Coordinates of C-alpha atoms in Angstrom, one line a residue:
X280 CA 101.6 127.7 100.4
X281 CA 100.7 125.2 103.1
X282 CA 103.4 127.2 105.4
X283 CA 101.5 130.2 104.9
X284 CA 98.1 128.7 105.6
X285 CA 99.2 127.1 108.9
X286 CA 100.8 130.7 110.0
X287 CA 97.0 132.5 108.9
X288 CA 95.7 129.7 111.1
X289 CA 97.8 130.7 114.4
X290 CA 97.2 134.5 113.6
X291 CA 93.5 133.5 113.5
X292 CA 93.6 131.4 116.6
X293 CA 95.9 134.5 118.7
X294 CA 93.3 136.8 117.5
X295 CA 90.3 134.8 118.5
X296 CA 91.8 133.8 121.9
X297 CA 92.8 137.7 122.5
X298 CA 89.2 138.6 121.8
X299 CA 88.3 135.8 124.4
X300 CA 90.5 137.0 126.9
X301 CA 89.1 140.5 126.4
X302 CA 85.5 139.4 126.8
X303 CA 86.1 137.7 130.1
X304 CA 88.0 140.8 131.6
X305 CA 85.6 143.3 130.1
X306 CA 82.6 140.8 131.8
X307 CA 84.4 140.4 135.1
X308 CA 85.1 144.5 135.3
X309 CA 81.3 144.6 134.7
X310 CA 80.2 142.7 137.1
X311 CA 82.3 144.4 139.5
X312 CA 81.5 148.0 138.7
X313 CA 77.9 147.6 138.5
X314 CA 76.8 144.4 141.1
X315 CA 76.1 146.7 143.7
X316 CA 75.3 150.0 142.2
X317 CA 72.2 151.8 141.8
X318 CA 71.7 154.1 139.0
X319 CA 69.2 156.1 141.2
X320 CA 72.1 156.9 144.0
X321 CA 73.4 160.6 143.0
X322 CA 76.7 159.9 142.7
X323 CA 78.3 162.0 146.0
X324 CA 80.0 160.3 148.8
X325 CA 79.0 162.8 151.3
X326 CA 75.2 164.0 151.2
X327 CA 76.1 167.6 151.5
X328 CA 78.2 167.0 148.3
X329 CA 77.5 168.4 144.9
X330 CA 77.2 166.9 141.2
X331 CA 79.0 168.9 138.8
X332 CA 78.1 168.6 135.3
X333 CA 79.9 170.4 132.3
X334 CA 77.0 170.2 129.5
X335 CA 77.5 171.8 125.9
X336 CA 75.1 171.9 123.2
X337 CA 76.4 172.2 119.5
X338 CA 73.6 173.0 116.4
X339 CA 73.4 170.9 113.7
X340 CA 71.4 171.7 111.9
X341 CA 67.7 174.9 111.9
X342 CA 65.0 172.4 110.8
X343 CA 62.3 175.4 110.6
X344 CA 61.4 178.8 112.1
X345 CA 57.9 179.2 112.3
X346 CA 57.8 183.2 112.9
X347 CA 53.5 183.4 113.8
X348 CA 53.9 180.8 116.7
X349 CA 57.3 181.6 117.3
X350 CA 59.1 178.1 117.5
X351 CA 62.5 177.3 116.5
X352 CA 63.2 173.4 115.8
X353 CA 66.9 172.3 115.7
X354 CA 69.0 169.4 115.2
X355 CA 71.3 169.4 118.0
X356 CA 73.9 166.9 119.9
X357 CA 74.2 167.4 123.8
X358 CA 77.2 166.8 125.9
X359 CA 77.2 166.2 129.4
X360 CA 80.2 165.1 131.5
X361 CA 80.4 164.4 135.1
X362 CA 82.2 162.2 137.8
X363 CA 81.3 159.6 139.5
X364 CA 83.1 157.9 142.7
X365 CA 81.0 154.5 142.8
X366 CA 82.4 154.2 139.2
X367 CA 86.1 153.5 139.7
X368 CA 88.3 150.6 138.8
X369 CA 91.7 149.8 138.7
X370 CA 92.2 149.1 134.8
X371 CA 95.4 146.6 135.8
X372 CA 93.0 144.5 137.0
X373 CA 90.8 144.1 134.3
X374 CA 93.1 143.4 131.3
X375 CA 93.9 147.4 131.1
X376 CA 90.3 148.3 129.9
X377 CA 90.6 152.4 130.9
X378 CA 86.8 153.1 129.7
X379 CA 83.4 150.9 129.0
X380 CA 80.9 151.7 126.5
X381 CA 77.5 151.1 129.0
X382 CA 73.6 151.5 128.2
X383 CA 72.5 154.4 129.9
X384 CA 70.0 153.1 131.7
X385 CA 72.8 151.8 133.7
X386 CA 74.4 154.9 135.0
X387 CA 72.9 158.2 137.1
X388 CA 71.8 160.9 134.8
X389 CA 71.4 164.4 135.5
X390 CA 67.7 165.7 135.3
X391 CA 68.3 168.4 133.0
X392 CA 65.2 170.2 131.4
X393 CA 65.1 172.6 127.9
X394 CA 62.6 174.9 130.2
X395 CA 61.6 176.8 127.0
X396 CA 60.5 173.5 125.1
X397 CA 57.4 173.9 122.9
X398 CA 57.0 169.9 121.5
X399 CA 53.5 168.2 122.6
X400 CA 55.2 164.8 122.2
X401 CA 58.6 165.8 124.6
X402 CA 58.4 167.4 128.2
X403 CA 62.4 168.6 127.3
X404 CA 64.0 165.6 129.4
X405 CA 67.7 165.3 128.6
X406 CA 67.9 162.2 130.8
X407 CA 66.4 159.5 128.2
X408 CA 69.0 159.3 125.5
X409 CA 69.3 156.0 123.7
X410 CA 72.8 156.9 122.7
X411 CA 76.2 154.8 125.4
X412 CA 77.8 156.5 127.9
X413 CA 81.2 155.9 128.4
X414 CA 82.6 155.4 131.7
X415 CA 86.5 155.8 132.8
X416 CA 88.1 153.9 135.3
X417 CA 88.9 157.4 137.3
X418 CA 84.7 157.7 137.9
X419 CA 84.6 160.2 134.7
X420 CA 81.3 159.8 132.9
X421 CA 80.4 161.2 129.6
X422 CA 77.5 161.3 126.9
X423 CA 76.6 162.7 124.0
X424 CA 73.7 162.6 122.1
X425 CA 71.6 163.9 119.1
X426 CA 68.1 165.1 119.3
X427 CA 65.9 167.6 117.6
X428 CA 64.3 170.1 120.0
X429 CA 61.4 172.8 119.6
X430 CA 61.9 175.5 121.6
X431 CA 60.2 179.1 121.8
X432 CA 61.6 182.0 120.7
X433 CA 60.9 186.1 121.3
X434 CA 61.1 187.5 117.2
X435 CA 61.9 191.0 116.1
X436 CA 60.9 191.4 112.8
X437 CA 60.8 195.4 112.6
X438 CA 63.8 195.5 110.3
X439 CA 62.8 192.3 108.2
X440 CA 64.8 190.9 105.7
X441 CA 67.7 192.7 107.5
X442 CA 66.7 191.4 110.9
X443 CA 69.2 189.5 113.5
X444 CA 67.4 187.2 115.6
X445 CA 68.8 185.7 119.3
X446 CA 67.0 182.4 119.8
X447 CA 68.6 181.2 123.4
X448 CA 67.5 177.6 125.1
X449 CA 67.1 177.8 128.8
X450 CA 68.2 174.6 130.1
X451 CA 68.6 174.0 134.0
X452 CA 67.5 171.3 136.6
X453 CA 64.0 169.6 137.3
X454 CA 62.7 171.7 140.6
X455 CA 61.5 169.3 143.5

């Protein structure tokens, strides 16, 4: 009994001193990646250079349809993925860590806009999610995130109840 006590000990300790280890190499690669970076730099080397950004937006859930104003709300998770070159490592030098889990506050969003957004209390930003982003050591950036959206919608009811309605979201860039 005392042998096995003395062998959940050591486990204990290896664990603890692993999760330790990890710590300071997930601190140190950190520090590295984001001492000297600014999260309002778009993330090209050349100016000329473009962004691209693979977004994809799945329905969760129709909260209402309200057919006189002519609003759809939805539950829906975004997805946005893009690469960034001022966000690279090399994961053997940071104890192998491939990806961190970061604040998004920390990284350079797109300014993507639902332009057909209908909610008084939201101006259709896609840029203030609460939700981490993860970052990969190749610069690869990726974030996903819920939110319930009210946007307009043209309905057809001339055949109602055997009506088929198209509700499409127009999402695109903030114009300068």
């Amino acid at each position: 009994m005392l042998l096995l006590r003395i062998k959940v000990c050591i486990i204990f300790l290896h664990f603890l001193s692993v999760s330790k280890a990890e710590d300071a190499d997930e601190t140190r690669l950190k520090n590295f990646v984001f001492s000297k970076y600014d999260a309002e730099v778009r993330p090209v080397l050349a100016k000329n250079d473009t962004v691209r950004v693979k977004f994809g937006i799945s329905l969760h859930q129709i909260i209402e349809v309200d057919f006189r104003n002519q609003i759809v709300k939805s539950s829906v998770w975004f997805r946005q993925a893009w690469n960034n070159p001022f966000l690279r490592w090399n994961s053997s030098q940071f104890g192998g860590i491939n990806a961190l889990n970061v604040d998004p506050s920390k990284v350079w969003k797109p300014d993507l806009f639902l332009y057909n957004n209908v909610d008084d209390s939201d101006d259709g930003a896609l840029d203030r999610f609460k939700t981490k982003i993860v970052v990969r050591s190749d610069g690869s950036v990726k974030g996903m995130a819920p939110k319930i959206v009210s946007s307009s919608c043209k309905f057809d009811v001339t055949y109602f109840p055997f009506d088929k309605q198209i509700c499409r979201m127009k999402f695109g860039l903030m114009d300068l």
